[in-house]
Short mmCIF file of C-alpha atoms and ligand atoms in Angstrom, two decimals:
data_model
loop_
_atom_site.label_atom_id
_atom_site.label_comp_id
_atom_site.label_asym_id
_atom_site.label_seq_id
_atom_site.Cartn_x
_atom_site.Cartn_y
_atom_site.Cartn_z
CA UNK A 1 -27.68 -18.34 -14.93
CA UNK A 2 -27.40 -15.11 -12.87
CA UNK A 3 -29.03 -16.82 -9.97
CA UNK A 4 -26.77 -19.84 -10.34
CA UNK A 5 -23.86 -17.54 -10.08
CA UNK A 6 -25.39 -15.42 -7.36
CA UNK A 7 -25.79 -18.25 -5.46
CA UNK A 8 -21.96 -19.59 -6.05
CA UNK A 9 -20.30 -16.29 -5.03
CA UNK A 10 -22.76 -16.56 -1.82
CA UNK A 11 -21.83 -19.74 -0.67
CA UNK A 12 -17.98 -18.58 -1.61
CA UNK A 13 -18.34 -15.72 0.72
CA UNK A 14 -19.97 -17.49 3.29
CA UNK A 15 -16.81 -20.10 2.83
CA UNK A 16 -13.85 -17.33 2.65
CA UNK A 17 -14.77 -13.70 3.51
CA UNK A 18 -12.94 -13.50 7.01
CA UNK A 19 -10.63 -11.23 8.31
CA UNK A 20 -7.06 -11.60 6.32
CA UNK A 21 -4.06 -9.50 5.42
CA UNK A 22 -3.45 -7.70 2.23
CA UNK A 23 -0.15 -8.85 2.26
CA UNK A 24 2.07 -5.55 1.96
CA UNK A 25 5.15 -7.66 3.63
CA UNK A 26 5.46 -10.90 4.62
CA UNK A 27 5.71 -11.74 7.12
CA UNK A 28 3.09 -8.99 8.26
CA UNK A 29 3.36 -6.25 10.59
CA UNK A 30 1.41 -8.27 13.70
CA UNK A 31 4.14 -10.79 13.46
CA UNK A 32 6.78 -8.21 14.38
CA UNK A 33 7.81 -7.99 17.89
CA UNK A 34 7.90 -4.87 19.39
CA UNK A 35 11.38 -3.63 19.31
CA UNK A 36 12.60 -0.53 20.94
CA UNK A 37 16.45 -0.94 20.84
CA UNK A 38 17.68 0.62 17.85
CA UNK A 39 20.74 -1.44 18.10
CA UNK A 40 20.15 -4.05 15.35
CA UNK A 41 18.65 -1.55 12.93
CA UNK A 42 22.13 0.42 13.07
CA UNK A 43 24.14 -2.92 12.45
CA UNK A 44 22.01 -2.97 9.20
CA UNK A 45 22.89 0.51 8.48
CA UNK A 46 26.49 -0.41 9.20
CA UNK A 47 26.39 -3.61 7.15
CA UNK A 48 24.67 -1.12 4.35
CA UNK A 49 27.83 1.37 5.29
CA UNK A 50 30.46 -1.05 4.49
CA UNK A 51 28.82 -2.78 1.43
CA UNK A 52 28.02 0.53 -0.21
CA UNK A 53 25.45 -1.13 -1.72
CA UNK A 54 23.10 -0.51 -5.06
CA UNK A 55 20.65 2.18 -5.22
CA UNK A 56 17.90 2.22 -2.48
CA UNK A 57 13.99 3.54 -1.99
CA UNK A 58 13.10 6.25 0.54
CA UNK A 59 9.98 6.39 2.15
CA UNK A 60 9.06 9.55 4.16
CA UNK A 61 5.61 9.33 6.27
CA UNK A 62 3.60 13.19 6.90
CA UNK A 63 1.57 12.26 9.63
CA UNK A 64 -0.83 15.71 9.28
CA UNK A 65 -3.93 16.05 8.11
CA UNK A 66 -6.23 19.27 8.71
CA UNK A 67 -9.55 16.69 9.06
CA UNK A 68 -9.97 12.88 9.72
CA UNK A 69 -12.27 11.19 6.87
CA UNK A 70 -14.10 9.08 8.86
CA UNK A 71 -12.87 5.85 6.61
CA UNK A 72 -9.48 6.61 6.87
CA UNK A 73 -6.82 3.74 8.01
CA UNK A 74 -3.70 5.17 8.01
CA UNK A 75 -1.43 6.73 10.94
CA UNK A 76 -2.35 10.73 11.32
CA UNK A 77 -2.34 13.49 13.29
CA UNK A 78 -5.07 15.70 13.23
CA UNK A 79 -3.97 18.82 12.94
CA UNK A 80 -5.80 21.80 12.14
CA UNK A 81 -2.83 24.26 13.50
CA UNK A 82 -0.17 23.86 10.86
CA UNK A 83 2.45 25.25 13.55
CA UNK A 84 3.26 21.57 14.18
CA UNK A 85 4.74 21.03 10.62
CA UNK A 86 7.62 23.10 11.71
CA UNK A 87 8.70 21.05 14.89
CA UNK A 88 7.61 18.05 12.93
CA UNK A 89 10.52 18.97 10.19
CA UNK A 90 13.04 19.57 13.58
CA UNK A 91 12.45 15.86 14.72
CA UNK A 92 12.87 14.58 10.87
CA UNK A 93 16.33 16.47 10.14
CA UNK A 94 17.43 14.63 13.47
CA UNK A 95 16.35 10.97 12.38
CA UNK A 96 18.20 11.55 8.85
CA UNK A 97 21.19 12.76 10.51
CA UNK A 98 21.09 9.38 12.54
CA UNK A 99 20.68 7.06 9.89
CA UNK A 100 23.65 8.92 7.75
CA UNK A 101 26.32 9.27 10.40
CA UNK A 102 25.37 5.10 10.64
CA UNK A 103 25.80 4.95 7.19
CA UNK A 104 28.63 7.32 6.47
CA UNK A 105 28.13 8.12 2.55
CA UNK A 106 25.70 9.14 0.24
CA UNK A 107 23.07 6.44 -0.86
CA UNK A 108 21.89 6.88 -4.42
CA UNK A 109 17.94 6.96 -3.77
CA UNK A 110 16.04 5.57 -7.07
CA UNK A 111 12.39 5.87 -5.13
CA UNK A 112 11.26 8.26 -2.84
CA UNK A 113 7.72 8.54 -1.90
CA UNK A 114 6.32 11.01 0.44
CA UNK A 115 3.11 9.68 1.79
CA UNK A 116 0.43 10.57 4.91
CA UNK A 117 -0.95 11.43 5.95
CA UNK A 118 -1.02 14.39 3.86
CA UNK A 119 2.13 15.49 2.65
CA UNK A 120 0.89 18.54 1.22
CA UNK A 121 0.24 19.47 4.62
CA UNK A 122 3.58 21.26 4.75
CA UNK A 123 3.53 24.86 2.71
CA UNK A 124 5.67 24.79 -0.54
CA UNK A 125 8.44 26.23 1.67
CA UNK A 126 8.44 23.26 4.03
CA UNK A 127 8.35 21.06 0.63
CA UNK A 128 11.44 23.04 -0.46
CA UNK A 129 12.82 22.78 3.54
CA UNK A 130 12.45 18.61 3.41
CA UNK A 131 14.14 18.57 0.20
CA UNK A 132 16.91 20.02 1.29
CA UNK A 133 17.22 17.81 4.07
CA UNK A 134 17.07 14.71 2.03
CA UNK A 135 19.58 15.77 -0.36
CA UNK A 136 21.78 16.76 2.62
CA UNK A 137 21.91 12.91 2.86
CA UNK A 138 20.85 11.46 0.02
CA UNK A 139 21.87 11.31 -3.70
CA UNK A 140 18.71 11.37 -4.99
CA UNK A 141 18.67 10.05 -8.53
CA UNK A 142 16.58 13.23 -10.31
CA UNK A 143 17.45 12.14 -13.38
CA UNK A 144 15.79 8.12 -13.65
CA UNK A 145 14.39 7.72 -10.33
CA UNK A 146 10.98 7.98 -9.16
CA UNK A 147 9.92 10.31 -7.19
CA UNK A 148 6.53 10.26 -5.84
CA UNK A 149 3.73 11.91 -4.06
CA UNK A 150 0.18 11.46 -2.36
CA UNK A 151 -1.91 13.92 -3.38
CA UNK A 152 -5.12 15.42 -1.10
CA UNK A 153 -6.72 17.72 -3.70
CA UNK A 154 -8.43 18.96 -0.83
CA UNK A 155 -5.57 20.88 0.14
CA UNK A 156 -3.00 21.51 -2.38
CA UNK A 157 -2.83 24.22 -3.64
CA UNK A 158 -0.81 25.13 -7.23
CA UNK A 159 1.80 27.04 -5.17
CA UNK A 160 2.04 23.36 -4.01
CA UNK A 161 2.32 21.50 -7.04
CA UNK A 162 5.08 24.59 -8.00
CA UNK A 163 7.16 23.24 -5.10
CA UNK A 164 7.06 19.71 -5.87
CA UNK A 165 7.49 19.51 -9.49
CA UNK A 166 10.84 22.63 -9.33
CA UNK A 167 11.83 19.36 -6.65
CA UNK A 168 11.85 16.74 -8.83
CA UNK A 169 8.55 14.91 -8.20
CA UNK A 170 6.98 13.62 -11.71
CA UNK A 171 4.48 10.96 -10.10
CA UNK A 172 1.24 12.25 -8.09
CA UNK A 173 -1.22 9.70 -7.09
CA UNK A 174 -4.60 11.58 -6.04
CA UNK A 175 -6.91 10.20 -3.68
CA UNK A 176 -10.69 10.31 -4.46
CA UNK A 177 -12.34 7.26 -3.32
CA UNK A 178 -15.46 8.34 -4.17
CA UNK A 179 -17.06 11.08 -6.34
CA UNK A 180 -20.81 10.73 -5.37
CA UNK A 181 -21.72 14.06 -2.67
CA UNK A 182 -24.18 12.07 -0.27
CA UNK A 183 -20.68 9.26 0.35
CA UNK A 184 -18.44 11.90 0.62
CA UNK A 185 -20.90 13.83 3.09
CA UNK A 186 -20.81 10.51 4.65
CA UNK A 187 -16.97 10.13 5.32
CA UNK A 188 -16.67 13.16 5.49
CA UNK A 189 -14.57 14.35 2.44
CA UNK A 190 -16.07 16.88 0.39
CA UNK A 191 -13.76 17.07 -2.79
CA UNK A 192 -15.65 18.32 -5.78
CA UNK A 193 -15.01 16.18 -8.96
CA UNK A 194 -14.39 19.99 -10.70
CA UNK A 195 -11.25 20.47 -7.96
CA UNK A 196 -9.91 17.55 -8.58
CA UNK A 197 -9.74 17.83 -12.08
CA UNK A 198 -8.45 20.92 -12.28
CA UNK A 199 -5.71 19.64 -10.22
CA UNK A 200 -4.77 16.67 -12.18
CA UNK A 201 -4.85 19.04 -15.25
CA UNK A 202 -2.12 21.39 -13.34
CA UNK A 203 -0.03 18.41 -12.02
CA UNK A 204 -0.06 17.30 -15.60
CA UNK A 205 0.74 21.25 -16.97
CA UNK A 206 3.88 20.71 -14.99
CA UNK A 207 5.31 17.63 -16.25
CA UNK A 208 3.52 14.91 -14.36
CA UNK A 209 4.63 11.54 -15.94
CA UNK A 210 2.38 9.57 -14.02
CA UNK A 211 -1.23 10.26 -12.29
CA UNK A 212 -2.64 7.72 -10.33
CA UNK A 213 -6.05 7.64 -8.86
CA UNK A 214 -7.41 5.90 -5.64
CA UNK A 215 -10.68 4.76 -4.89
CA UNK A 216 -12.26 3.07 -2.50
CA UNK A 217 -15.46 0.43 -2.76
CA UNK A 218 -17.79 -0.53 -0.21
CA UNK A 219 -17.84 2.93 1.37
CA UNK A 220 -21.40 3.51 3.03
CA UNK A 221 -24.64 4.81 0.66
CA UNK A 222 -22.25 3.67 -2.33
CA UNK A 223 -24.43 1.84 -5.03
CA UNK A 224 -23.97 -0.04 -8.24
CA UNK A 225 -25.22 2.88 -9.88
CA UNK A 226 -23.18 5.98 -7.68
CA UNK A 227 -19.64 3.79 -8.20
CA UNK A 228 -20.55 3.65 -11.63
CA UNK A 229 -20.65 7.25 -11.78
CA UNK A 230 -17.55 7.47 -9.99
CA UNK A 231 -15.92 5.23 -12.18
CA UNK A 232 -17.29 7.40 -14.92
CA UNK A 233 -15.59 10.59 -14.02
CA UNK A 234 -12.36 8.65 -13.01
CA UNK A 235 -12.11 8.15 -16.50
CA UNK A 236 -12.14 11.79 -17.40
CA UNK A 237 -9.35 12.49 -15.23
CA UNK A 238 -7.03 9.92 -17.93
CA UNK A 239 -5.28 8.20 -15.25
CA UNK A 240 -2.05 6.00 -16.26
CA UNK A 241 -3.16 3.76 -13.22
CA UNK A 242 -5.91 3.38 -10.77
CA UNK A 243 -6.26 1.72 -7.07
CA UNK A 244 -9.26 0.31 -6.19
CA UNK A 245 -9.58 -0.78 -2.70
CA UNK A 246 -11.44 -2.07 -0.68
CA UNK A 247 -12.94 -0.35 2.71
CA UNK A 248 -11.62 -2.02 5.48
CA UNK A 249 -14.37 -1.36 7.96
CA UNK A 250 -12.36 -2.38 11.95
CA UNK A 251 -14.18 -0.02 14.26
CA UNK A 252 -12.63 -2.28 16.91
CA UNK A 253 -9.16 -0.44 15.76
CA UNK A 254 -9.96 2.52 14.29
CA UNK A 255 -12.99 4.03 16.59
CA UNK A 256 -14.00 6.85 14.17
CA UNK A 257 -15.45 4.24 11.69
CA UNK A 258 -17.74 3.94 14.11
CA UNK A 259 -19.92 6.69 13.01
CA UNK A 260 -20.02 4.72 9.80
CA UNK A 261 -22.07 1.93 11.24
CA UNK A 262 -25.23 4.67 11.29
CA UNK A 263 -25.17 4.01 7.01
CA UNK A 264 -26.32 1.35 4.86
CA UNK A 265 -23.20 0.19 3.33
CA UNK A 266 -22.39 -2.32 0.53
CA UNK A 267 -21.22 -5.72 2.13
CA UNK A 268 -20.93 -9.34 1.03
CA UNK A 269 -22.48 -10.35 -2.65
CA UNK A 270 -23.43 -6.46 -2.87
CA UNK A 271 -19.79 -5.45 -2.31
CA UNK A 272 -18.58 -7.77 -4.11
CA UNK A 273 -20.25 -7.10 -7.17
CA UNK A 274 -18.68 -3.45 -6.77
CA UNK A 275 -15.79 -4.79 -7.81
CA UNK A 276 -16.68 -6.99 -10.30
CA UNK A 277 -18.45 -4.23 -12.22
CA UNK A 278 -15.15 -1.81 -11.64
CA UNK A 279 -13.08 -4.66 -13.10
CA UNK A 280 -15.48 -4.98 -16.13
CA UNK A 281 -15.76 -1.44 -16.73
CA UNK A 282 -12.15 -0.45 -16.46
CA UNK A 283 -11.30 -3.75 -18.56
CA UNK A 284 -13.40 -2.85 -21.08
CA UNK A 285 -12.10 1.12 -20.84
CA UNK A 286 -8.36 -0.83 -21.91
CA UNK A 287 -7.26 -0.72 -18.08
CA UNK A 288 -5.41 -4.19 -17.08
CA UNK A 289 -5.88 -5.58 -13.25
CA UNK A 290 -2.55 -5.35 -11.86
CA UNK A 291 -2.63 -7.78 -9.04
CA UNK A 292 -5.23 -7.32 -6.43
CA UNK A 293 -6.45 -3.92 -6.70
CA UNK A 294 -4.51 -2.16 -9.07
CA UNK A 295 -5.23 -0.88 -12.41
CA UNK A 296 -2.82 0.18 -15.15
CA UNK A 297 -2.95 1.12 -18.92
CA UNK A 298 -1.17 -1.34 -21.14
CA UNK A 299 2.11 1.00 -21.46
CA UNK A 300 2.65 2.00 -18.05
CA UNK A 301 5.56 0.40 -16.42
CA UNK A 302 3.30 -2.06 -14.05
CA UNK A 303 1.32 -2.98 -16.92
CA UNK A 304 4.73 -3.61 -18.52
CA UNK A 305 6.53 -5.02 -15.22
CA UNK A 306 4.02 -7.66 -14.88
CA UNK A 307 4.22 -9.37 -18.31
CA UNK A 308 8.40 -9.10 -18.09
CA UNK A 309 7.66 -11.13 -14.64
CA UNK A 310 9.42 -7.39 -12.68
CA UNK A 311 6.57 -6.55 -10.96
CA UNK A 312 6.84 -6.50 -6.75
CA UNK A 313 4.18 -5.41 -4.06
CA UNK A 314 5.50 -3.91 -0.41
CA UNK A 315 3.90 -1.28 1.90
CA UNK A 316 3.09 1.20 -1.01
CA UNK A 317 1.36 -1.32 -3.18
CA UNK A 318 2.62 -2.80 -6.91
CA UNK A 319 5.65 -1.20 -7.80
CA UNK A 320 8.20 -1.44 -10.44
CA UNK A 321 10.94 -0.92 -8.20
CA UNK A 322 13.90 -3.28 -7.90
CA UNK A 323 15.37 -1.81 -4.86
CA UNK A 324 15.46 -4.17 -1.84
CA UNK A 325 16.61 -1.74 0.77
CA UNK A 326 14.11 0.95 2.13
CA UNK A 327 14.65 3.53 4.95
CA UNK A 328 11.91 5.35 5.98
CA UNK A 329 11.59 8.10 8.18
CA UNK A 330 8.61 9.65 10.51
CA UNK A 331 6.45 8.23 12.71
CA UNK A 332 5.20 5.07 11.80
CA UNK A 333 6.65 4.31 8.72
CA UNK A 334 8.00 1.27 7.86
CA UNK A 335 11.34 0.35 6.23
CA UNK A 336 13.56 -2.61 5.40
CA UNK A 337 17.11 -3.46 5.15
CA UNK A 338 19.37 -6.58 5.53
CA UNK A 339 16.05 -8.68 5.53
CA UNK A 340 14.58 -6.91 8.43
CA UNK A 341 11.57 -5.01 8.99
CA UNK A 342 11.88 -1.76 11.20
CA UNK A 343 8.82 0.37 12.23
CA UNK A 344 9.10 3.58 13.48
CA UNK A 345 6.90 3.67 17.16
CA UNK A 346 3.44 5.22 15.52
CA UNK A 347 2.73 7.77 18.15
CA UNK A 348 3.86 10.82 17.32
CA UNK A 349 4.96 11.96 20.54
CA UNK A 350 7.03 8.77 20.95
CA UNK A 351 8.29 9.76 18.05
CA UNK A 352 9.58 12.99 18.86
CA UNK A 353 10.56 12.33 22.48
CA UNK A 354 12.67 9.20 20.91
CA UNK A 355 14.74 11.88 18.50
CA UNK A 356 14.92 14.95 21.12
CA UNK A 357 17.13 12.23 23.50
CA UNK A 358 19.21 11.46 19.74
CA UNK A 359 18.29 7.66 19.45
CA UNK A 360 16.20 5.78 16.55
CA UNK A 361 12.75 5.82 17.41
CA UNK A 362 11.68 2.40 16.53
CA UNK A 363 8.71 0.27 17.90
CA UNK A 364 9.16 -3.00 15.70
CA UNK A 365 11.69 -4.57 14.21
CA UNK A 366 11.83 -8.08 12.89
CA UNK A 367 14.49 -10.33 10.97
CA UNK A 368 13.45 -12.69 8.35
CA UNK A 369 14.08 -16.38 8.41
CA UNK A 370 15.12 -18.37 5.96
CA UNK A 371 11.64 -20.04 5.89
CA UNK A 372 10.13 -16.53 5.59
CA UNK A 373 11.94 -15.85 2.35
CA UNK A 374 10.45 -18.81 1.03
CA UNK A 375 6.71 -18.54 2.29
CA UNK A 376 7.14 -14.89 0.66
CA UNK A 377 8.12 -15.58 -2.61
CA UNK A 378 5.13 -17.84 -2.97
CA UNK A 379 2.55 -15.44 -1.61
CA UNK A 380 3.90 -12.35 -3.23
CA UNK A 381 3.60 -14.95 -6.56
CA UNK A 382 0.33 -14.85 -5.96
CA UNK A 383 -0.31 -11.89 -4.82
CA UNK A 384 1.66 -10.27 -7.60
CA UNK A 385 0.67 -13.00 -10.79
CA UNK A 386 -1.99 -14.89 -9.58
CA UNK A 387 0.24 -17.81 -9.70
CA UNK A 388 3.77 -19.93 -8.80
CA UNK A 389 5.86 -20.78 -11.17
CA UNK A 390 7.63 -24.04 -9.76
CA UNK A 391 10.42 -23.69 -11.81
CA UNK A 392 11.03 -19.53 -11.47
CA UNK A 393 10.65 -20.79 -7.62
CA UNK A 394 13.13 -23.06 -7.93
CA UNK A 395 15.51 -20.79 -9.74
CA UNK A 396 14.47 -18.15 -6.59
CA UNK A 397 15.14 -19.72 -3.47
CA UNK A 398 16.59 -23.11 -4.26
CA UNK A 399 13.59 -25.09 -2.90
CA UNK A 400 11.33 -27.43 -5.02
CA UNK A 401 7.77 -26.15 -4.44
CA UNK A 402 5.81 -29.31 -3.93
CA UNK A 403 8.20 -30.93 -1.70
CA UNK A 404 8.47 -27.13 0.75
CA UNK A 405 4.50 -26.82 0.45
CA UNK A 406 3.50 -30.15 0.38
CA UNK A 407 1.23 -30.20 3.38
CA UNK A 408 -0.18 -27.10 2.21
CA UNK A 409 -0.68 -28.27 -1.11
CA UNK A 410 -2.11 -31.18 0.28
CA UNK A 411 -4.41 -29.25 1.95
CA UNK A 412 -6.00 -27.24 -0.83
CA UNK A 413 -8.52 -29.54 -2.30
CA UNK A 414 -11.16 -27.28 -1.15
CA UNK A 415 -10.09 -24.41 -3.01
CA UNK A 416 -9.82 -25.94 -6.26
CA UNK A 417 -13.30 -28.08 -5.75
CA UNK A 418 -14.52 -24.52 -5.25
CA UNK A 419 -12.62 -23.22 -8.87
CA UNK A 420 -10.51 -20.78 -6.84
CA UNK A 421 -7.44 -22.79 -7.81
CA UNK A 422 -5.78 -25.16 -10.18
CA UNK A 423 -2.81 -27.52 -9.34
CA UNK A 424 -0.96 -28.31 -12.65
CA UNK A 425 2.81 -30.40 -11.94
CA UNK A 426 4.37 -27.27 -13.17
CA UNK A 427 2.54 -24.24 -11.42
CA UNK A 428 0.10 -23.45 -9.20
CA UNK A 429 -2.81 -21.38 -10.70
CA UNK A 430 -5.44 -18.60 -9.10
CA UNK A 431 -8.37 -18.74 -11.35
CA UNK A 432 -10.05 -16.06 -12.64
CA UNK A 433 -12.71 -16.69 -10.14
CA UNK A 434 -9.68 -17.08 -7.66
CA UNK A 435 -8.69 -13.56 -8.18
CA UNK A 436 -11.46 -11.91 -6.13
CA UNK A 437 -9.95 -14.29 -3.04
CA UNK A 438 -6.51 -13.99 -3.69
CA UNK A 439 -5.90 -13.18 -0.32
CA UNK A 440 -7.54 -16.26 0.82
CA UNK A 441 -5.27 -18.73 -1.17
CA UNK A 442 -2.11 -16.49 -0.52
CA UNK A 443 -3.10 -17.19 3.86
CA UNK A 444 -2.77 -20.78 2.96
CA UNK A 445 1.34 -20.12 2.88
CA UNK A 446 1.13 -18.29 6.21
CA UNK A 447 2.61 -20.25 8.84
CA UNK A 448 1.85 -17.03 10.88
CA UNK A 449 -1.90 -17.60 10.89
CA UNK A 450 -2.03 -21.32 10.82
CA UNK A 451 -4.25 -22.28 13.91
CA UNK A 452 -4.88 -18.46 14.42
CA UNK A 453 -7.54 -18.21 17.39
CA UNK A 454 -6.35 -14.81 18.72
CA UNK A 455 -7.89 -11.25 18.71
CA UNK A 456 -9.23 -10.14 15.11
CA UNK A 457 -6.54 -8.16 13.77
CA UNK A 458 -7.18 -7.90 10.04
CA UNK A 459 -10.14 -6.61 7.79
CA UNK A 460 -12.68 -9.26 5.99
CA UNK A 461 -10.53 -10.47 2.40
CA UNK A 462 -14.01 -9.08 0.15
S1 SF4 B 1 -6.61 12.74 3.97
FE1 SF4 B 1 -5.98 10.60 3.79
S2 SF4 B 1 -4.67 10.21 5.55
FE2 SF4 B 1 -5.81 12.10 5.99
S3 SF4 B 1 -7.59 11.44 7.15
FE3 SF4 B 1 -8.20 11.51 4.98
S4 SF4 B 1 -7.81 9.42 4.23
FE4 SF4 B 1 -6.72 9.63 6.17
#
């Protein structure tokens, strides 16, 4: 039985591990033109301006971090010389004064996430200092709105976790991604398991509501038996939700990975079965599996979202958030408003040299089509619930499923002869199996990728 099953996921892999997008946004960022005329994004903020619409998110990106881990995807500055934080906050006060003489009033903000980057980068003072710039701007909803912070246990400090709970902040999501000493020699993050608790315990001394934990699997010299560990102490730390993703290994865009390739790391079947342990062991320790690669007790809001048919997925992951509207400020970061996508230029100098001359530093920008709303209601579906409703997608966007996807449909015989999907008349269903390719069936909807033969610009789907 355990070979037959061995053997199925190999011939599965063989079949559908390729490179394929997460799906954050749809479309996704490679899709978006590169954009460096601000002059559409401040119509939006104009249109926002005169509708004085509902409540909105706020996303706010801290490029800094004092050391690169060598697994690390994300947009940062490697800093060890915090005397850049200072400027950095000099460039950020300009770009919010931009975006609110566009927009004229104060917003009410029911999300705002700082994320890295490491935000704790910036001393409690500069915590206290950004703060005060956002409320400048902002009506920041203290009393029901989220507010929401990455966490590098590495270096925060409890002067740190002082600042950001006296500001408001009641959700801190810590990353780990792995506990075991010889992987975290490896990728170079050496983060005791004893510091990190100790730091959950103080973020939870102060009020924390929420503590999320991120891991990562298929990082090199991990094991069945190390992750199991990891998982292990994960558990001690009590966490209302866990992430669990997985390594996106693209030395071709990120060069430092390359180091990485000197280790034995899990791939295929063997990191595959990474995650099918973590999903039996946190299932079985009362976690649910949010979506792709998120884990929630029953009570938290996600777990709570998902059965109430609330739950949503954008650039931070699965939220509970219904706000459609999110600015985001520093380099890089990505926000959205009137149904387009606007990307701040990634480079950090670009950044800066883009506010010191007093215009909107974007790099992409992109406006959804009609025919994008409709391809991402049925991947984020999927994405989201493992599934399409036909009549909830009716209801949505006006269009009867099998008649919009029917070449699509059509053309997924293969993935239910493999048990990745079932077609009933009333709903389209991932199977349980399905789940650990979600991404696979969701890139069936993409009319970005259909006939893709360009350069490789995503990481494998397993
Ligand atoms: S702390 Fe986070 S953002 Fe910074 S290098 Fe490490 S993984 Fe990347």
């Amino acid at each position: 039985m355990e070979t037959e099953q061995t053997s199925k996921l190999d011939y599965l892999l063989s079949r559908y591990n390729k490179p394929g997008p997460r799906y954050t946004s749809y479309p996704t960022a490679p899709v978006w033109p590169v954009v460096t005329d601000p002059s559409s994004y401040i119509n939006q903020l104009k249109k926002l301006a005169r509708s004085a619409g509902g409540p909105i998110s706020v996303y706010l990106h801290i490029p800094f971090c004092e050391d690169r881990c060598l697994y690390c995807a994300c947009n940062v500055s490697v800093r060890a010389d915090h005397s850049v934080a200072d400027r950095f906050l000099q460039h950020l006060e300009t770009e919010i004064k931009l975006v609110a003489d566009q927009l004229g009033f104060k917003p009410v903000v029911d999300s705002l996430h700082l994320g890295g980057g490491t935000p704790t980068y910036l001393s409690p003072e500069q915590i206290h200092r950004l703060m005060a710039l956002l409320n400048h701007s902002f009506d920041i909803n203290f009393l029901s709105g989220e507010l929401s912070v990455e966490i590098d246990p590495v270096v925060t400090t409890n002067d740190h976790l002082d600042a950001l709970s006296d500001e408001g902040f009641q959700r801190f999501s810590f990353g780990v991604q792995d506990f075991n000493p010889a992987v975290q020699e490896a990728v170079k993050r050496i983060q005791p398991f004893e510091d990190t608790y100790r730091q959950v315990s103080e973020a939870r001394r102060r009020g924390a509501q929420s503590v999320n934990v991120d891991l990562i699997y298929g990082l090199p010299l991990q094991t069945a038996a190390s992750f199991r560990e990891t998982l292990k102490k994960t558990l001690l730390l009590d966490p209302d939700r866990l992430a669990l993703f997985s390594y996106a290994h693209v030395p071709w865009i990120h060069k430092h990975q390359q180091v990485l390739d000197q280790y034995q790391r899990p791939e295929g079947l063997e990191k595959l079965s990474l995650l099918m342990d973590a999903k039996d062991f946190l299932e079985s320790a009362g976690y649910r599996l949010i979506g792709m690669d998120h884990f929630a007790k029953p009570e938290d809001e996600l777990s709570v979202a998902l059965d109430e048919g609330r739950l949503r997925r954008n650039f931070m992951g699965y939220t509970t958030l219904q706000t459609e509207t999110i600015l985001a400020f520093g380099p890089s970061s990505i926000g959205f408003i009137g149904g387009e996508y606007v990307q701040n230029q990634k480079n950090l100098k670009q950044w800066e040299t883009g506010l010191s001359e007093g215009r909107l530093p974007i790099e992409h920008a992109y406006q959804m089509t009609t025919d994008d709303r409709i391809r991402q209601r049925a991947i984020m579906d999927i994405m989201v619930q493992f599934a399409v409703f036909y009549d909830d997608f009716k209801r949505l966007t006006g269009e009867t499923f099998t008649d919009y996807f029917r070449e699509e449909l059509a053309g997924m015989d293969d993935l239910e002869a493999d048990g990745l999907i079932t077609r009933f008349n009333d709903r389209l269903v991932v199977t349980d199996l399905g789940e650990l390719f979600v991404r696979n069936v969701a890139m069936r909807f993409d009319r970005y990728l259909m006939g893709e033969t360009g350069p490789r610009r995503f990481s494998q789907t397993v």
